[in-house]
mmCIF file of C-alpha atoms and ligand atoms in Angstrom:
data_model
loop_
_atom_site.group_PDB
_atom_site.id
_atom_site.type_symbol
_atom_site.label_atom_id
_atom_site.label_comp_id
_atom_site.label_asym_id
_atom_site.label_seq_id
_atom_site.Cartn_x
_atom_site.Cartn_y
_atom_site.Cartn_z
ATOM 1 C CA MET J 1 130.740 139.331 193.034
ATOM 2 C CA PRO J 2 128.087 141.548 192.426
ATOM 3 C CA ILE J 3 128.992 143.244 189.600
ATOM 4 C CA PRO J 4 128.226 147.513 190.125
ATOM 5 C CA THR J 5 126.690 149.513 187.950
ATOM 6 C CA ALA J 6 128.740 151.931 185.822
ATOM 7 C CA ARG J 7 129.749 155.388 186.660
ATOM 8 C CA PRO J 8 131.641 158.400 185.104
ATOM 9 C CA LEU J 9 135.284 157.123 184.072
ATOM 10 C CA ARG J 10 136.991 159.660 186.029
ATOM 11 C CA THR J 11 135.790 158.986 189.405
ATOM 12 C CA LEU J 12 137.425 155.605 188.673
ATOM 13 C CA ARG J 13 140.900 157.454 189.103
ATOM 14 C CA THR J 14 141.518 157.221 192.721
ATOM 15 C CA LEU J 15 144.114 159.430 193.652
ATOM 16 C CA GLY J 16 143.190 161.758 190.603
ATOM 17 C CA VAL J 17 139.277 162.267 192.568
ATOM 18 C CA THR J 18 141.311 162.713 195.837
ATOM 19 C CA LEU J 19 143.529 165.391 194.308
ATOM 20 C CA ALA J 20 140.450 167.143 192.595
ATOM 21 C CA ALA J 21 138.178 166.995 196.003
ATOM 22 C CA VAL J 22 141.171 168.713 197.990
ATOM 23 C CA VAL J 23 141.816 171.477 195.317
ATOM 24 C CA LEU J 24 137.956 172.103 194.554
ATOM 25 C CA GLY J 25 137.213 171.734 198.265
ATOM 26 C CA THR J 26 134.700 169.203 197.948
ATOM 27 C CA SER J 27 132.653 168.345 201.159
ATOM 28 C CA PRO J 28 133.981 165.305 202.919
ATOM 29 C CA ALA J 29 130.260 164.088 202.450
ATOM 30 C CA ALA J 30 130.742 163.833 198.740
ATOM 31 C CA GLN J 31 134.222 162.279 199.342
ATOM 32 C CA ALA J 32 132.797 159.795 201.215
ATOM 33 C CA GLN J 33 131.058 158.829 198.020
ATOM 34 C CA ALA J 34 134.418 158.061 196.399
ATOM 35 C CA PRO J 35 134.958 155.115 193.885
ATOM 36 C CA SER J 36 134.278 152.166 195.104
ATOM 37 C CA PRO J 37 137.698 149.905 195.210
ATOM 38 C CA ASP J 38 135.871 146.362 194.434
ATOM 39 C CA ARG J 39 134.971 147.989 190.485
ATOM 40 C CA VAL J 40 135.724 144.933 188.592
ATOM 41 C CA LEU J 41 135.975 144.734 184.717
ATOM 42 C CA ASN J 42 134.454 141.227 183.514
ATOM 43 C CA LEU J 43 137.391 139.605 180.853
ATOM 44 C CA TYR J 44 136.341 136.600 178.819
ATOM 45 C CA SER J 45 140.311 135.564 177.731
ATOM 46 C CA ALA J 46 141.113 132.783 175.112
ATOM 47 C CA ARG J 47 145.108 134.321 175.759
ATOM 48 C CA HIS J 48 146.916 131.186 177.422
ATOM 49 C CA TYR J 49 149.701 133.098 178.261
ATOM 50 C CA GLN J 50 150.712 133.530 182.102
ATOM 51 C CA THR J 51 152.883 136.532 181.440
ATOM 52 C CA ASP J 52 149.596 138.540 181.033
ATOM 53 C CA GLU J 53 148.678 138.951 184.659
ATOM 54 C CA ALA J 54 151.400 142.056 184.402
ATOM 55 C CA LEU J 55 149.321 143.565 182.000
ATOM 56 C CA TYR J 56 146.247 142.964 183.695
ATOM 57 C CA GLU J 57 147.990 144.194 187.101
ATOM 58 C CA ASN J 58 148.676 147.193 185.423
ATOM 59 C CA PHE J 59 145.803 148.271 184.202
ATOM 60 C CA THR J 60 144.124 148.006 187.461
ATOM 61 C CA LYS J 61 147.182 149.933 189.022
ATOM 62 C CA ALA J 62 146.381 152.716 186.825
ATOM 63 C CA THR J 63 142.786 152.866 186.855
ATOM 64 C CA GLY J 64 141.303 151.039 190.624
ATOM 65 C CA ILE J 65 139.499 148.825 188.119
ATOM 66 C CA ARG J 66 139.903 145.001 189.081
ATOM 67 C CA ILE J 67 140.046 142.536 186.434
ATOM 68 C CA ASN J 68 137.695 139.254 187.081
ATOM 69 C CA ARG J 69 139.050 136.855 184.347
ATOM 70 C CA VAL J 70 137.584 133.774 182.682
ATOM 71 C CA GLU J 71 139.604 131.558 180.614
ATOM 72 C CA ALA J 72 138.722 128.966 177.871
ATOM 73 C CA ASP J 73 139.441 128.549 174.427
ATOM 74 C CA ASP J 74 138.205 130.778 171.365
ATOM 75 C CA ALA J 75 135.619 128.697 170.978
ATOM 76 C CA GLY J 76 134.701 127.910 174.661
ATOM 77 C CA ILE J 77 134.245 131.960 174.950
ATOM 78 C CA LEU J 78 131.861 132.275 171.907
ATOM 79 C CA ALA J 79 129.633 129.153 173.104
ATOM 80 C CA ARG J 80 129.496 130.483 176.459
ATOM 81 C CA LEU J 81 128.351 134.262 175.450
ATOM 82 C CA LYS J 82 125.689 132.912 172.818
ATOM 83 C CA ALA J 83 124.367 130.709 175.905
ATOM 84 C CA GLU J 84 124.178 133.499 177.990
ATOM 85 C CA GLY J 85 122.479 135.711 175.665
ATOM 86 C CA THR J 86 121.755 138.936 177.338
ATOM 87 C CA ALA J 87 122.563 137.937 180.814
ATOM 88 C CA SER J 88 126.172 137.616 180.651
ATOM 89 C CA PRO J 89 128.269 139.345 182.603
ATOM 90 C CA ALA J 90 130.907 139.529 179.987
ATOM 91 C CA ASP J 91 132.595 143.226 179.830
ATOM 92 C CA VAL J 92 135.332 142.365 177.611
ATOM 93 C CA ILE J 93 136.489 139.285 175.027
ATOM 94 C CA LEU J 94 139.804 138.431 174.455
ATOM 95 C CA LEU J 95 140.435 136.203 171.254
ATOM 96 C CA VAL J 96 143.508 135.221 170.021
ATOM 97 C CA ASP J 97 142.419 134.538 166.263
ATOM 98 C CA ALA J 98 140.997 136.464 163.376
ATOM 99 C CA ALA J 99 138.616 133.822 162.301
ATOM 100 C CA ARG J 100 137.061 133.324 165.627
ATOM 101 C CA LEU J 101 136.717 137.319 165.903
ATOM 102 C CA TRP J 102 135.352 137.357 162.738
ATOM 103 C CA ARG J 103 133.256 134.352 164.021
ATOM 104 C CA GLY J 104 131.928 136.399 166.733
ATOM 105 C CA GLU J 105 131.169 139.203 165.184
ATOM 106 C CA GLN J 106 128.635 137.275 162.578
ATOM 107 C CA ASP J 107 127.041 135.947 165.737
ATOM 108 C CA ASP J 108 126.291 139.192 167.047
ATOM 109 C CA LEU J 109 128.179 138.804 170.083
ATOM 110 C CA PHE J 110 130.317 142.279 170.240
ATOM 111 C CA GLN J 111 129.429 145.572 170.018
ATOM 112 C CA PRO J 112 130.991 148.338 167.786
ATOM 113 C CA VAL J 113 133.229 150.863 169.364
ATOM 114 C CA LYS J 114 134.019 154.337 167.926
ATOM 115 C CA SER J 115 137.326 155.369 169.008
ATOM 116 C CA ALA J 116 140.057 157.563 167.635
ATOM 117 C CA VAL J 117 142.489 155.771 170.155
ATOM 118 C CA LEU J 118 142.176 152.850 168.705
ATOM 119 C CA GLU J 119 141.499 154.067 164.609
ATOM 120 C CA GLN J 120 144.853 156.147 165.278
ATOM 121 C CA ARG J 121 146.848 153.250 166.768
ATOM 122 C CA ILE J 122 146.075 150.307 165.062
ATOM 123 C CA PRO J 123 146.445 149.817 161.389
ATOM 124 C CA ALA J 124 143.205 149.780 159.437
ATOM 125 C CA GLN J 125 143.891 146.112 158.253
ATOM 126 C CA LEU J 126 144.298 145.056 161.815
ATOM 127 C CA ARG J 127 140.456 145.975 162.719
ATOM 128 C CA GLY J 128 137.127 144.673 162.164
ATOM 129 C CA SER J 129 134.655 146.460 159.015
ATOM 130 C CA ASP J 130 133.502 149.741 160.122
ATOM 131 C CA ALA J 131 129.924 150.540 158.555
ATOM 132 C CA GLY J 132 130.113 154.007 160.269
ATOM 133 C CA GLN J 133 129.712 153.163 163.921
ATOM 134 C CA GLY J 134 133.158 151.693 164.900
ATOM 135 C CA ALA J 135 134.685 148.104 164.022
ATOM 136 C CA GLN J 136 133.388 145.635 166.435
ATOM 137 C CA TRP J 137 137.028 144.305 167.464
ATOM 138 C CA PHE J 138 140.683 145.575 167.284
ATOM 139 C CA GLY J 139 143.461 143.630 166.993
ATOM 140 C CA VAL J 140 146.318 144.287 169.995
ATOM 141 C CA SER J 141 149.185 141.973 168.729
ATOM 142 C CA THR J 142 150.131 140.046 165.779
ATOM 143 C CA ARG J 143 151.955 136.997 164.974
ATOM 144 C CA VAL J 144 153.393 135.515 162.142
ATOM 145 C CA ARG J 145 152.408 132.223 160.981
ATOM 146 C CA MET J 146 156.493 131.201 160.017
ATOM 147 C CA VAL J 147 158.302 128.352 158.752
ATOM 148 C CA VAL J 148 161.000 126.325 160.158
ATOM 149 C CA TYR J 149 163.551 123.825 158.454
ATOM 150 C CA ASP J 150 165.486 121.474 159.019
ATOM 151 C CA LYS J 151 169.068 123.116 157.449
ATOM 152 C CA THR J 152 171.003 119.679 156.887
ATOM 153 C CA ARG J 153 168.072 118.659 154.557
ATOM 154 C CA LEU J 154 166.769 121.552 152.744
ATOM 155 C CA LYS J 155 167.827 124.933 151.429
ATOM 156 C CA PRO J 156 166.291 128.297 152.108
ATOM 157 C CA ALA J 157 164.849 128.256 148.631
ATOM 158 C CA ASP J 158 162.670 125.258 149.200
ATOM 159 C CA VAL J 159 160.543 126.361 151.797
ATOM 160 C CA ASP J 160 160.682 130.297 150.830
ATOM 161 C CA SER J 161 156.733 130.241 150.368
ATOM 162 C CA TYR J 162 153.483 128.620 151.601
ATOM 163 C CA GLU J 163 153.041 127.550 148.230
ATOM 164 C CA LYS J 164 156.494 125.405 148.154
ATOM 165 C CA LEU J 165 154.817 123.308 151.688
ATOM 166 C CA ALA J 166 153.028 121.397 148.812
ATOM 167 C CA SER J 167 155.530 120.801 146.456
ATOM 168 C CA PRO J 168 156.469 117.421 145.648
ATOM 169 C CA GLN J 169 159.837 117.716 146.737
ATOM 170 C CA LEU J 170 158.778 117.819 150.494
ATOM 171 C CA LYS J 171 157.343 114.914 150.164
ATOM 172 C CA GLY J 172 157.086 112.956 153.682
ATOM 173 C CA LEU J 173 158.896 116.209 155.405
ATOM 174 C CA LEU J 174 155.438 118.487 156.559
ATOM 175 C CA CYS J 175 154.933 118.746 160.041
ATOM 176 C CA VAL J 176 151.977 120.706 161.266
ATOM 177 C CA ARG J 177 148.897 120.785 164.170
ATOM 178 C CA SER J 178 145.252 120.074 163.209
ATOM 179 C CA GLY J 179 144.252 121.200 159.738
ATOM 180 C CA SER J 180 141.350 122.898 161.294
ATOM 181 C CA HIS J 181 142.920 124.619 164.751
ATOM 182 C CA PRO J 182 142.132 128.497 164.159
ATOM 183 C CA TYR J 183 145.628 129.515 163.432
ATOM 184 C CA ASN J 184 145.771 127.022 160.453
ATOM 185 C CA LEU J 185 142.124 127.899 159.240
ATOM 186 C CA SER J 186 143.333 131.610 159.254
ATOM 187 C CA LEU J 187 146.938 131.329 157.277
ATOM 188 C CA PHE J 188 144.610 128.538 154.610
ATOM 189 C CA GLY J 189 141.990 131.787 154.743
ATOM 190 C CA SER J 190 144.713 134.077 153.488
ATOM 191 C CA VAL J 191 146.027 131.639 150.972
ATOM 192 C CA LEU J 192 142.650 131.362 149.499
ATOM 193 C CA GLU J 193 142.014 134.822 149.316
ATOM 194 C CA HIS J 194 145.677 134.974 147.499
ATOM 195 C CA LEU J 195 145.367 131.867 145.518
ATOM 196 C CA GLY J 196 141.346 131.716 144.465
ATOM 197 C CA PRO J 197 139.724 128.161 145.600
ATOM 198 C CA GLN J 198 140.623 125.914 142.963
ATOM 199 C CA ALA J 199 144.484 126.348 143.592
ATOM 200 C CA THR J 200 143.508 126.740 147.414
ATOM 201 C CA GLU J 201 142.083 123.478 147.387
ATOM 202 C CA ASP J 202 145.005 121.671 144.872
ATOM 203 C CA TRP J 203 147.479 123.255 147.783
ATOM 204 C CA LEU J 204 145.766 121.483 150.799
ATOM 205 C CA LYS J 205 145.653 118.662 149.086
ATOM 206 C CA GLY J 206 149.072 118.905 148.375
ATOM 207 C CA LEU J 207 150.061 119.692 151.828
ATOM 208 C CA VAL J 208 148.276 116.503 153.298
ATOM 209 C CA ALA J 209 150.866 114.451 150.537
ATOM 210 C CA ASN J 210 153.151 115.396 152.078
ATOM 211 C CA LEU J 211 152.669 114.866 155.883
ATOM 212 C CA ALA J 212 155.105 113.267 157.649
ATOM 213 C CA ARG J 213 153.034 112.127 160.434
ATOM 214 C CA GLN J 214 148.792 112.715 161.289
ATOM 215 C CA PRO J 215 148.638 116.470 162.556
ATOM 216 C CA LYS J 216 149.065 116.466 166.561
ATOM 217 C CA GLY J 217 150.440 118.288 168.931
ATOM 218 C CA GLY J 218 151.052 122.293 169.466
ATOM 219 C CA ASP J 219 153.104 124.648 167.361
ATOM 220 C CA THR J 220 156.333 124.180 169.619
ATOM 221 C CA ASP J 221 155.527 120.050 169.003
ATOM 222 C CA GLN J 222 156.162 120.849 165.369
ATOM 223 C CA ILE J 223 159.461 122.666 166.057
ATOM 224 C CA LYS J 224 160.803 120.127 167.812
ATOM 225 C CA GLY J 225 159.924 117.289 165.511
ATOM 226 C CA VAL J 226 162.075 119.583 163.044
ATOM 227 C CA ALA J 227 165.112 119.597 165.558
ATOM 228 C CA SER J 228 164.944 115.907 166.312
ATOM 229 C CA GLY J 229 164.811 115.039 162.641
ATOM 230 C CA GLU J 230 161.297 113.801 162.658
ATOM 231 C CA CYS J 231 160.063 116.340 160.468
ATOM 232 C CA GLY J 232 162.014 118.502 157.650
ATOM 233 C CA VAL J 233 159.991 121.119 157.667
ATOM 234 C CA ALA J 234 157.242 122.771 159.666
ATOM 235 C CA VAL J 235 155.010 125.694 160.375
ATOM 236 C CA THR J 236 154.475 127.810 163.912
ATOM 237 C CA ASN J 237 153.417 130.879 165.111
ATOM 238 C CA SER J 238 156.554 133.248 165.624
ATOM 239 C CA TYR J 239 156.219 133.794 169.416
ATOM 240 C CA TYR J 240 156.552 130.153 170.124
ATOM 241 C CA LEU J 241 159.808 130.101 168.138
ATOM 242 C CA ALA J 242 161.009 133.328 170.003
ATOM 243 C CA ARG J 243 159.928 131.679 173.721
ATOM 244 C CA LEU J 244 162.370 128.837 172.695
ATOM 245 C CA LEU J 245 165.102 131.095 171.292
ATOM 246 C CA ARG J 246 164.668 133.181 175.107
ATOM 247 C CA SER J 247 164.129 130.222 176.913
ATOM 248 C CA ASN J 248 166.642 129.589 180.283
ATOM 249 C CA ASN J 249 166.483 125.664 179.550
ATOM 250 C CA PRO J 250 169.357 124.909 177.264
ATOM 251 C CA ASP J 251 167.350 122.123 175.405
ATOM 252 C CA ASP J 252 164.641 124.457 174.281
ATOM 253 C CA LYS J 253 167.301 127.192 173.156
ATOM 254 C CA ALA J 254 169.371 124.309 171.175
ATOM 255 C CA VAL J 255 166.036 123.232 169.551
ATOM 256 C CA ALA J 256 165.645 126.932 168.392
ATOM 257 C CA GLU J 257 168.757 127.522 167.384
ATOM 258 C CA LYS J 258 169.297 124.283 165.500
ATOM 259 C CA VAL J 259 166.200 125.039 163.205
ATOM 260 C CA GLY J 260 166.344 127.221 159.948
ATOM 261 C CA VAL J 261 163.932 129.684 160.376
ATOM 262 C CA MET J 262 162.045 131.187 157.553
ATOM 263 C CA PHE J 263 159.467 134.490 156.897
ATOM 264 C CA PRO J 264 157.552 132.740 153.662
ATOM 265 C CA ASN J 265 156.268 134.652 150.837
ATOM 266 C CA GLN J 266 159.004 137.500 150.913
ATOM 267 C CA ALA J 267 158.862 137.625 147.486
ATOM 268 C CA SER J 268 154.986 137.588 147.008
ATOM 269 C CA TRP J 269 152.663 138.901 149.068
ATOM 270 C CA GLY J 270 154.321 138.811 152.557
ATOM 271 C CA ALA J 271 154.178 136.288 155.756
ATOM 272 C CA HIS J 272 150.701 135.679 156.847
ATOM 273 C CA VAL J 273 149.664 137.715 159.925
ATOM 274 C CA ASN J 274 147.545 136.704 163.041
ATOM 275 C CA ILE J 275 145.985 138.742 165.444
ATOM 276 C CA ALA J 276 145.240 138.250 169.379
ATOM 277 C CA GLY J 277 142.096 140.547 169.291
ATOM 278 C CA ALA J 278 139.475 142.337 172.233
ATOM 279 C CA ALA J 279 136.335 143.470 171.639
ATOM 280 C CA VAL J 280 133.016 144.784 173.868
ATOM 281 C CA ALA J 281 130.712 142.418 174.727
ATOM 282 C CA ARG J 282 127.013 142.946 173.037
ATOM 283 C CA ASN J 283 125.837 142.849 176.958
ATOM 284 C CA ALA J 284 128.738 144.651 178.312
ATOM 285 C CA LYS J 285 127.356 146.236 181.568
ATOM 286 C CA ASN J 286 130.436 148.275 181.918
ATOM 287 C CA ARG J 287 130.773 149.482 178.654
ATOM 288 C CA ALA J 288 132.951 153.067 179.366
ATOM 289 C CA ALA J 289 135.663 150.759 181.097
ATOM 290 C CA ALA J 290 135.876 147.887 178.806
ATOM 291 C CA VAL J 291 136.270 150.752 176.410
ATOM 292 C CA GLN J 292 138.981 152.236 178.415
ATOM 293 C CA PHE J 293 140.440 148.693 179.107
ATOM 294 C CA VAL J 294 140.626 147.950 175.173
ATOM 295 C CA GLU J 295 142.307 151.472 174.422
ATOM 296 C CA TYR J 296 144.774 150.354 177.418
ATOM 297 C CA LEU J 297 145.819 147.502 175.279
ATOM 298 C CA VAL J 298 146.894 150.023 172.815
ATOM 299 C CA SER J 299 149.282 151.807 174.787
ATOM 300 C CA ASP J 300 152.746 151.903 175.093
ATOM 301 C CA ALA J 301 153.033 150.328 178.170
ATOM 302 C CA ALA J 302 150.779 147.196 177.045
ATOM 303 C CA GLN J 303 152.087 146.998 173.507
ATOM 304 C CA ARG J 304 155.808 146.117 175.919
ATOM 305 C CA TYR J 305 153.955 143.644 177.750
ATOM 306 C CA PHE J 306 152.782 142.026 174.491
ATOM 307 C CA ALA J 307 156.226 142.295 173.124
ATOM 308 C CA ASP J 308 158.385 141.353 175.770
ATOM 309 C CA GLY J 309 155.914 139.044 178.133
ATOM 310 C CA ASN J 310 154.686 136.622 175.293
ATOM 311 C CA ASN J 311 157.075 137.213 172.229
ATOM 312 C CA GLU J 312 154.272 139.055 170.147
ATOM 313 C CA PHE J 313 154.456 141.929 167.526
ATOM 314 C CA PRO J 314 152.827 145.011 168.650
ATOM 315 C CA VAL J 315 150.415 146.488 166.151
ATOM 316 C CA VAL J 316 150.985 150.154 167.355
ATOM 317 C CA VAL J 317 153.916 151.499 164.859
ATOM 318 C CA GLY J 318 156.974 152.845 166.457
ATOM 319 C CA VAL J 319 156.487 149.862 169.591
ATOM 320 C CA ALA J 320 160.035 147.686 168.665
ATOM 321 C CA PRO J 321 159.663 143.911 169.121
ATOM 322 C CA ASN J 322 161.381 142.003 171.440
ATOM 323 C CA ALA J 323 165.101 141.358 170.836
ATOM 324 C CA ALA J 324 164.734 137.652 170.228
ATOM 325 C CA LEU J 325 162.281 138.689 167.496
ATOM 326 C CA ALA J 326 164.122 141.132 166.107
ATOM 327 C CA SER J 327 166.987 138.947 166.075
ATOM 328 C CA LEU J 328 165.067 137.085 162.966
ATOM 329 C CA GLY J 329 165.636 140.075 160.590
ATOM 330 C CA ARG J 330 163.144 142.568 158.885
ATOM 331 C CA PHE J 331 160.053 141.137 156.792
ATOM 332 C CA LYS J 332 157.581 141.711 154.918
ATOM 333 C CA THR J 333 153.861 140.815 156.157
ATOM 334 C CA GLU J 334 150.813 140.446 154.012
ATOM 335 C CA THR J 335 148.485 143.655 154.059
ATOM 336 C CA VAL J 336 145.159 141.532 153.097
ATOM 337 C CA PRO J 337 142.450 142.639 155.813
ATOM 338 C CA ILE J 338 142.132 140.233 158.661
ATOM 339 C CA ALA J 339 138.439 140.472 158.704
ATOM 340 C CA LYS J 340 138.498 138.649 154.611
ATOM 341 C CA VAL J 341 140.519 136.496 156.009
ATOM 342 C CA GLY J 342 138.526 135.615 159.061
ATOM 343 C CA ALA J 343 135.256 135.395 156.538
ATOM 344 C CA ASN J 344 137.188 133.144 154.479
ATOM 345 C CA THR J 345 137.743 130.340 157.038
ATOM 346 C CA VAL J 346 133.978 128.750 156.432
ATOM 347 C CA GLN J 347 135.198 128.072 152.796
ATOM 348 C CA VAL J 348 138.487 126.637 153.909
ATOM 349 C CA GLN J 349 136.776 124.183 156.400
ATOM 350 C CA GLN J 350 134.709 122.861 153.803
ATOM 351 C CA MET J 351 137.950 122.206 151.408
ATOM 352 C CA LEU J 352 139.894 120.867 154.323
ATOM 353 C CA ASP J 353 136.701 118.064 155.070
ATOM 354 C CA ARG J 354 136.906 117.379 151.144
ATOM 355 C CA VAL J 355 140.776 116.632 151.063
ATOM 356 C CA GLY J 356 140.715 114.693 154.439
ATOM 357 C CA PHE J 357 143.133 117.435 156.267
ATOM 358 C CA LYS J 358 142.110 116.648 160.069
HETATM 359 FE FE1 FE Z 401 149.089 130.090 171.044
#
């Protein structure tokens, strides 16, 4: 499919153009040049959630712009953008981690976007840094890195902070996915911001000493490990837990209801927040439509898709999380700029290598 050249955005709204043509008495010839139905926006997405289909369809319905989606993981997308260079067909990029968004910015794969809509609707700490031309990436939903634990073996006070996960009391009880998975790199990058390098490396050493098993599987596997008794405590993104809570499968529901749930660090800096974020590609051929798509992602309607479809927290103040997440109670989140967390992950990876956290 060839990529059409950019047109003024108002011509994309088929219905609006038709009405305008009628009202203004535009000639039939002009109407014949009305928007082509195959306007396409090329999206590279690391979001791995089936529920996003409805999110994209809604955009197409509203704008007439079709989404041509390429899916890969965050690292795969960044590698592909680099390899494609100026020939890249990518217009807009969705990644699911702050560290990767930060990396994309460092590698000059995005372009700044100045948008009043994005500045108004997305809290400043959830956007990339802005040197005056606008940020290069924008958080469009958040997820909290939570702790789940075995209520029969541990008390809430044993696991109410990330620091305590390294306490000798939890020896042989901790389950967690790979240390260098982006979700963990960003959590550790946040801890580095709060505790400083020496205390963070000691803490990581403590995590390794407490492992119940070698890191393996995804976050859902860690929750299941706690429910089965193999693990005493584990770390997971909030949406994996909410997905189990909302599951129609009674076994999944039982898993989620069996484990204790903790939002860590409520007495200190707050629970660690990561983002799914969007960026306009450096060599976007359809820049205006790409910006329109990113702005759409923070509309109330799209925010509800993130909340109800994939159990993420909306970034827009005033859009409520879904009932399963709301049932977990209110909690405090950290306010450290997510761009700093991303930047810290380079140093974190070196620490992980030193302490042998695979
Ligand atoms: Fe995920």
